[in-house]
């Protein structure tokens, strides 16, 4: 059980959560426990260490996040957005679009001063300094994703250290929903208690990787790992196999979720009735004095094998 004390307003999602053709059964689905940033960084750090994640409610100014959502979709308007709609709503176009063209445009946006400023805003930087008890380093490789309603796209279950083995394991991922993201929109789901499981899986990988070259050992694409470094695409089977639950949330603009590099997480498909696009960014921090994975010193790009 989480050591968080806040009550969670439980509601039933409008649709059962699903990914990769499988529906999450109600008995294997739960809810993340929210944390008020006002409890202080020491208490936040304890929750993170205990649960493998901490869902910080309203850490960022809501209006700033909505404004940035507007900025992104205004620049993607000819690719994925519905003509004439409010860009801050991010309503998907009803027609077909060129995914590769939209992805290339997104790659240009993550190189922009506006995106860099959003990720490196002083409030978040100061918080991460305090959380990491030193000077925080924000990795240059930062990812922004959009997911269409009705798309079958969902991120398979994985833990992040698989992609960051070339540096320290003392990493923290910040996942930021850019706009309100109720569970039906397919935000991140976390396998309850799985940070301990990730530690065990990583130890097993290290023990079995003696036949791999140094380059292969740090790669998620080696013959000891599943396709793409994933743990599984079958989320219901994972919850059953490890006798646990997938934890979802109704995220709001301004929320930030921090999770351990060992915490197993995934996403579900976007089933939003209003046809809103899910938009999010995931960025990684570490103490600047720890070893940095040099592969993350470049901007995110298609085909970078990370």
Short mmCIF file of C-alpha atoms in Angstrom, two decimals:
data_model
loop_
_atom_site.label_atom_id
_atom_site.label_comp_id
_atom_site.label_asym_id
_atom_site.label_seq_id
_atom_site.Cartn_x
_atom_site.Cartn_y
_atom_site.Cartn_z
CA UNK A 1 0.00 0.00 0.00
CA UNK A 2 1.22 3.51 -0.78
CA UNK A 3 2.35 5.69 2.09
CA UNK A 4 0.47 8.59 0.48
CA UNK A 5 -2.30 9.78 2.75
CA UNK A 6 -4.50 11.73 0.35
CA UNK A 7 -7.87 10.31 -0.59
CA UNK A 8 -8.37 9.48 -4.25
CA UNK A 9 -11.66 10.11 -5.93
CA UNK A 10 -12.35 6.77 -7.58
CA UNK A 11 -14.37 6.74 -10.76
CA UNK A 12 -14.98 4.13 -13.39
CA UNK A 13 -13.40 5.02 -16.74
CA UNK A 14 -15.87 5.66 -19.53
CA UNK A 15 -14.34 2.71 -21.40
CA UNK A 16 -12.24 -0.22 -20.15
CA UNK A 17 -8.57 0.58 -20.69
CA UNK A 18 -6.98 -1.38 -23.52
CA UNK A 19 -3.71 -1.85 -25.38
CA UNK A 20 -2.48 -4.14 -28.15
CA UNK A 21 -5.87 -5.76 -28.57
CA UNK A 22 -6.22 -6.68 -24.88
CA UNK A 23 -8.57 -5.08 -22.32
CA UNK A 24 -7.44 -4.53 -18.74
CA UNK A 25 -9.90 -6.29 -16.40
CA UNK A 26 -11.31 -4.17 -13.58
CA UNK A 27 -9.77 -6.39 -10.90
CA UNK A 28 -6.31 -5.76 -12.38
CA UNK A 29 -6.75 -2.00 -12.68
CA UNK A 30 -6.26 0.58 -9.93
CA UNK A 31 -5.49 4.27 -9.50
CA UNK A 32 -2.31 6.17 -8.86
CA UNK A 33 -2.08 7.99 -5.55
CA UNK A 34 -1.72 11.77 -5.99
CA UNK A 35 0.75 13.85 -4.02
CA UNK A 36 0.44 17.52 -3.09
CA UNK A 37 3.85 19.17 -3.73
CA UNK A 38 3.25 21.26 -0.58
CA UNK A 39 4.15 18.26 1.64
CA UNK A 40 7.81 19.07 0.99
CA UNK A 41 10.61 17.48 -0.99
CA UNK A 42 11.75 15.09 1.77
CA UNK A 43 8.30 13.50 2.02
CA UNK A 44 8.01 13.44 -1.77
CA UNK A 45 11.35 11.64 -2.02
CA UNK A 46 10.24 9.02 0.52
CA UNK A 47 7.06 8.32 -1.45
CA UNK A 48 9.03 8.01 -4.66
CA UNK A 49 11.42 5.51 -3.08
CA UNK A 50 8.56 3.51 -1.55
CA UNK A 51 6.20 3.41 -4.55
CA UNK A 52 8.58 3.82 -7.50
CA UNK A 53 6.66 6.91 -8.65
CA UNK A 54 5.21 10.13 -7.35
CA UNK A 55 2.31 11.89 -9.08
CA UNK A 56 2.71 15.58 -8.30
CA UNK A 57 -0.60 17.42 -8.64
CA UNK A 58 -0.42 20.93 -10.06
CA UNK A 59 3.35 21.29 -9.79
CA UNK A 60 3.40 23.49 -12.92
CA UNK A 61 1.15 26.48 -13.64
CA UNK A 62 -1.88 25.10 -15.47
CA UNK A 63 -2.20 28.11 -17.78
CA UNK A 64 1.41 27.74 -18.93
CA UNK A 65 0.85 24.09 -19.85
CA UNK A 66 -2.34 24.89 -21.77
CA UNK A 67 -0.55 27.73 -23.58
CA UNK A 68 2.23 25.37 -24.60
CA UNK A 69 -0.30 22.80 -25.84
CA UNK A 70 -1.79 25.56 -27.99
CA UNK A 71 1.68 26.44 -29.31
CA UNK A 72 2.43 22.84 -30.32
CA UNK A 73 -0.86 22.15 -32.08
CA UNK A 74 -0.80 25.52 -33.84
CA UNK A 75 2.44 24.38 -35.46
CA UNK A 76 1.02 20.95 -36.29
CA UNK A 77 -2.25 22.41 -37.60
CA UNK A 78 -1.74 21.29 -41.19
CA UNK A 79 -0.72 17.80 -40.10
CA UNK A 80 -3.04 16.39 -37.43
CA UNK A 81 -5.44 19.04 -36.06
CA UNK A 82 -9.01 19.74 -37.08
CA UNK A 83 -9.27 22.94 -39.09
CA UNK A 84 -10.93 25.82 -37.26
CA UNK A 85 -10.77 24.27 -33.79
CA UNK A 86 -9.16 25.79 -30.71
CA UNK A 87 -5.53 24.68 -30.81
CA UNK A 88 -5.42 24.31 -27.02
CA UNK A 89 -8.12 21.62 -27.29
CA UNK A 90 -6.05 19.61 -29.74
CA UNK A 91 -8.99 18.09 -31.62
CA UNK A 92 -7.82 15.53 -34.15
CA UNK A 93 -8.52 15.88 -37.84
CA UNK A 94 -11.20 13.51 -39.10
CA UNK A 95 -9.29 12.80 -42.29
CA UNK A 96 -6.15 10.86 -43.03
CA UNK A 97 -2.77 12.47 -42.49
CA UNK A 98 0.85 11.71 -43.26
CA UNK A 99 2.27 10.28 -40.03
CA UNK A 100 5.88 10.48 -41.18
CA UNK A 101 5.46 14.15 -42.10
CA UNK A 102 3.88 14.91 -38.70
CA UNK A 103 6.68 13.03 -36.91
CA UNK A 104 9.33 15.01 -38.78
CA UNK A 105 7.59 18.23 -37.78
CA UNK A 106 7.55 17.03 -34.17
CA UNK A 107 11.29 16.35 -34.38
CA UNK A 108 11.81 19.99 -35.33
CA UNK A 109 9.66 21.20 -32.43
CA UNK A 110 11.77 19.35 -29.82
CA UNK A 111 14.75 21.37 -31.07
CA UNK A 112 12.95 24.68 -30.55
CA UNK A 113 13.71 27.28 -27.91
CA UNK A 114 10.04 27.18 -26.86
CA UNK A 115 10.11 23.46 -26.10
CA UNK A 116 13.48 23.71 -24.38
CA UNK A 117 12.13 26.55 -22.26
CA UNK A 118 9.06 24.52 -21.30
CA UNK A 119 11.21 21.57 -20.16
CA UNK A 120 13.82 23.72 -18.43
CA UNK A 121 11.46 26.18 -16.74
CA UNK A 122 12.98 27.48 -13.49
CA UNK A 123 10.24 26.11 -11.23
CA UNK A 124 10.83 22.55 -12.46
CA UNK A 125 14.63 22.93 -12.49
CA UNK A 126 14.68 24.16 -8.89
CA UNK A 127 12.40 21.33 -7.80
CA UNK A 128 14.65 18.72 -9.44
CA UNK A 129 17.74 20.24 -7.81
CA UNK A 130 16.06 19.78 -4.44
CA UNK A 131 14.74 16.32 -5.29
CA UNK A 132 18.16 15.07 -6.46
CA UNK A 133 19.97 16.84 -3.61
CA UNK A 134 22.44 18.52 -5.92
CA UNK A 135 22.63 20.16 -9.32
CA UNK A 136 20.21 18.43 -11.68
CA UNK A 137 21.20 17.58 -15.24
CA UNK A 138 18.44 17.49 -17.86
CA UNK A 139 19.26 15.12 -20.70
CA UNK A 140 19.42 16.70 -24.13
CA UNK A 141 17.44 13.83 -25.65
CA UNK A 142 13.86 14.71 -24.76
CA UNK A 143 10.74 13.16 -26.27
CA UNK A 144 7.36 14.66 -27.13
CA UNK A 145 4.53 12.40 -28.33
CA UNK A 146 1.03 12.78 -29.66
CA UNK A 147 -1.51 9.95 -29.88
CA UNK A 148 -4.60 10.14 -32.05
CA UNK A 149 -8.01 9.02 -30.80
CA UNK A 150 -8.93 5.69 -32.32
CA UNK A 151 -5.31 4.80 -33.05
CA UNK A 152 -4.09 1.37 -31.96
CA UNK A 153 -0.77 2.93 -30.96
CA UNK A 154 0.28 2.20 -27.37
CA UNK A 155 3.66 1.95 -25.67
CA UNK A 156 4.46 -1.62 -24.56
CA UNK A 157 5.50 -2.35 -20.96
CA UNK A 158 9.12 -1.49 -20.21
CA UNK A 159 11.40 0.14 -17.66
CA UNK A 160 13.56 3.08 -18.70
CA UNK A 161 17.00 1.89 -17.59
CA UNK A 162 17.00 -0.52 -20.54
CA UNK A 163 17.59 2.52 -22.78
CA UNK A 164 20.04 4.33 -20.47
CA UNK A 165 22.54 1.66 -19.43
CA UNK A 166 25.51 3.72 -20.60
CA UNK A 167 25.45 5.97 -17.55
CA UNK A 168 24.28 6.08 -13.96
CA UNK A 169 21.25 4.14 -12.75
CA UNK A 170 20.38 7.07 -10.45
CA UNK A 171 17.99 8.51 -13.00
CA UNK A 172 14.55 10.07 -12.68
CA UNK A 173 12.02 10.29 -15.52
CA UNK A 174 9.53 13.16 -15.51
CA UNK A 175 6.42 12.41 -17.56
CA UNK A 176 4.38 15.56 -18.20
CA UNK A 177 0.88 15.47 -19.71
CA UNK A 178 0.52 18.54 -21.91
CA UNK A 179 -3.16 19.14 -21.31
CA UNK A 180 -5.87 17.34 -19.33
CA UNK A 181 -5.49 13.62 -19.92
CA UNK A 182 -8.20 11.45 -18.34
CA UNK A 183 -7.52 7.72 -18.28
CA UNK A 184 -9.53 7.17 -21.46
CA UNK A 185 -7.00 9.26 -23.41
CA UNK A 186 -4.29 6.68 -22.86
CA UNK A 187 -1.83 8.30 -20.47
CA UNK A 188 0.85 6.29 -18.71
CA UNK A 189 -0.14 3.34 -16.55
CA UNK A 190 2.21 1.89 -13.95
CA UNK A 191 2.54 -1.72 -12.79
CA UNK A 192 2.03 -1.45 -9.05
CA UNK A 193 5.16 -2.25 -7.03
CA UNK A 194 7.17 -3.07 -10.14
CA UNK A 195 10.26 -0.99 -9.34
CA UNK A 196 11.46 -3.98 -7.30
CA UNK A 197 10.66 -6.25 -10.24
CA UNK A 198 12.67 -4.01 -12.57
CA UNK A 199 15.69 -4.23 -10.25
CA UNK A 200 15.42 -8.03 -10.35
CA UNK A 201 15.08 -8.10 -14.16
CA UNK A 202 18.10 -5.84 -14.58
CA UNK A 203 20.20 -8.02 -12.26
CA UNK A 204 19.21 -11.09 -14.29
CA UNK A 205 20.20 -9.31 -17.50
CA UNK A 206 23.61 -8.38 -16.09
CA UNK A 207 24.21 -11.96 -14.96
CA UNK A 208 23.34 -13.32 -18.41
CA UNK A 209 25.17 -10.72 -20.51
CA UNK A 210 28.74 -11.97 -20.14
CA UNK A 211 28.80 -13.05 -23.78
CA UNK A 212 27.86 -9.59 -25.03
CA UNK A 213 30.24 -6.89 -26.19
CA UNK A 214 30.30 -3.60 -24.20
CA UNK A 215 28.26 -1.97 -26.97
CA UNK A 216 25.64 -4.73 -26.85
CA UNK A 217 25.42 -4.65 -23.06
CA UNK A 218 24.23 -1.05 -23.04
CA UNK A 219 21.89 -1.52 -25.99
CA UNK A 220 18.20 -2.36 -25.68
CA UNK A 221 18.53 -4.16 -29.01
CA UNK A 222 20.53 -7.25 -28.11
CA UNK A 223 19.79 -10.96 -28.14
CA UNK A 224 19.08 -11.09 -24.39
CA UNK A 225 16.24 -8.56 -24.59
CA UNK A 226 12.73 -8.75 -25.99
CA UNK A 227 11.92 -6.80 -29.15
CA UNK A 228 12.68 -3.11 -28.66
CA UNK A 229 13.70 -3.62 -25.03
CA UNK A 230 10.09 -4.16 -24.02
CA UNK A 231 9.03 -6.44 -21.20
CA UNK A 232 5.68 -7.30 -22.80
CA UNK A 233 2.82 -6.05 -24.96
CA UNK A 234 0.32 -8.15 -23.01
CA UNK A 235 -0.62 -5.90 -20.08
CA UNK A 236 -3.36 -8.14 -18.60
CA UNK A 237 -1.01 -11.13 -18.62
CA UNK A 238 1.69 -9.15 -16.80
CA UNK A 239 -0.70 -8.06 -14.05
CA UNK A 240 -1.90 -11.66 -13.65
CA UNK A 241 1.57 -13.17 -13.76
CA UNK A 242 2.93 -10.88 -11.06
CA UNK A 243 -0.36 -10.72 -9.12
CA UNK A 244 -0.58 -6.95 -9.21
CA UNK A 245 -2.48 -4.11 -10.92
CA UNK A 246 -1.95 -1.49 -13.57
CA UNK A 247 -2.44 1.95 -12.01
CA UNK A 248 -4.04 4.65 -14.16
CA UNK A 249 -4.91 8.29 -13.49
CA UNK A 250 -6.97 11.25 -14.63
CA UNK A 251 -4.03 13.56 -15.25
CA UNK A 252 -4.54 17.32 -15.47
CA UNK A 253 -2.54 20.11 -17.06
CA UNK A 254 0.11 21.10 -14.51
CA UNK A 255 0.68 17.57 -13.19
CA UNK A 256 4.10 15.92 -13.33
CA UNK A 257 4.79 12.24 -12.67
CA UNK A 258 8.28 11.23 -11.59
CA UNK A 259 9.18 7.56 -11.88
CA UNK A 260 12.12 5.30 -11.12
CA UNK A 261 14.22 3.93 -14.01
CA UNK A 262 13.18 0.47 -12.77
CA UNK A 263 9.42 1.19 -12.66
CA UNK A 264 7.53 -0.79 -15.32
CA UNK A 265 5.07 1.36 -17.22
CA UNK A 266 3.14 1.42 -20.48
CA UNK A 267 0.36 3.36 -22.16
CA UNK A 268 -3.12 2.46 -23.32
CA UNK A 269 -4.98 3.52 -26.45
CA UNK A 270 -6.68 6.91 -26.76
CA UNK A 271 -10.46 6.38 -26.59
CA UNK A 272 -11.48 10.01 -26.05
CA UNK A 273 -15.06 10.68 -27.25
CA UNK A 274 -14.25 14.32 -28.04
CA UNK A 275 -11.41 13.23 -30.36
CA UNK A 276 -8.74 15.05 -28.40
CA UNK A 277 -5.13 14.25 -29.18
CA UNK A 278 -3.05 13.10 -26.24
CA UNK A 279 0.11 15.19 -26.00
CA UNK A 280 2.90 14.54 -23.50
CA UNK A 281 6.62 14.83 -23.00
CA UNK A 282 9.04 12.60 -21.14
CA UNK A 283 12.38 13.93 -19.98
CA UNK A 284 15.16 12.50 -17.82
CA UNK A 285 17.15 13.96 -14.95
CA UNK A 286 20.15 12.89 -12.93
CA UNK A 287 22.71 14.50 -10.66
CA UNK A 288 25.22 16.34 -12.85
CA UNK A 289 28.11 14.66 -10.98
CA UNK A 290 26.99 11.13 -11.96
CA UNK A 291 28.06 9.39 -15.17
CA UNK A 292 25.98 10.48 -18.18
CA UNK A 293 24.99 8.15 -21.02
CA UNK A 294 26.62 9.91 -23.98
CA UNK A 295 23.99 8.55 -26.37
CA UNK A 296 21.52 10.94 -24.71
CA UNK A 297 23.64 13.99 -25.53
CA UNK A 298 21.91 14.29 -28.90
CA UNK A 299 18.42 15.47 -29.77
CA UNK A 300 15.71 12.81 -30.13
CA UNK A 301 15.40 11.75 -33.75
CA UNK A 302 13.65 9.02 -35.72
CA UNK A 303 15.74 5.87 -36.02
CA UNK A 304 18.20 6.82 -33.26
CA UNK A 305 17.85 3.27 -31.86
CA UNK A 306 16.99 4.45 -28.35
#
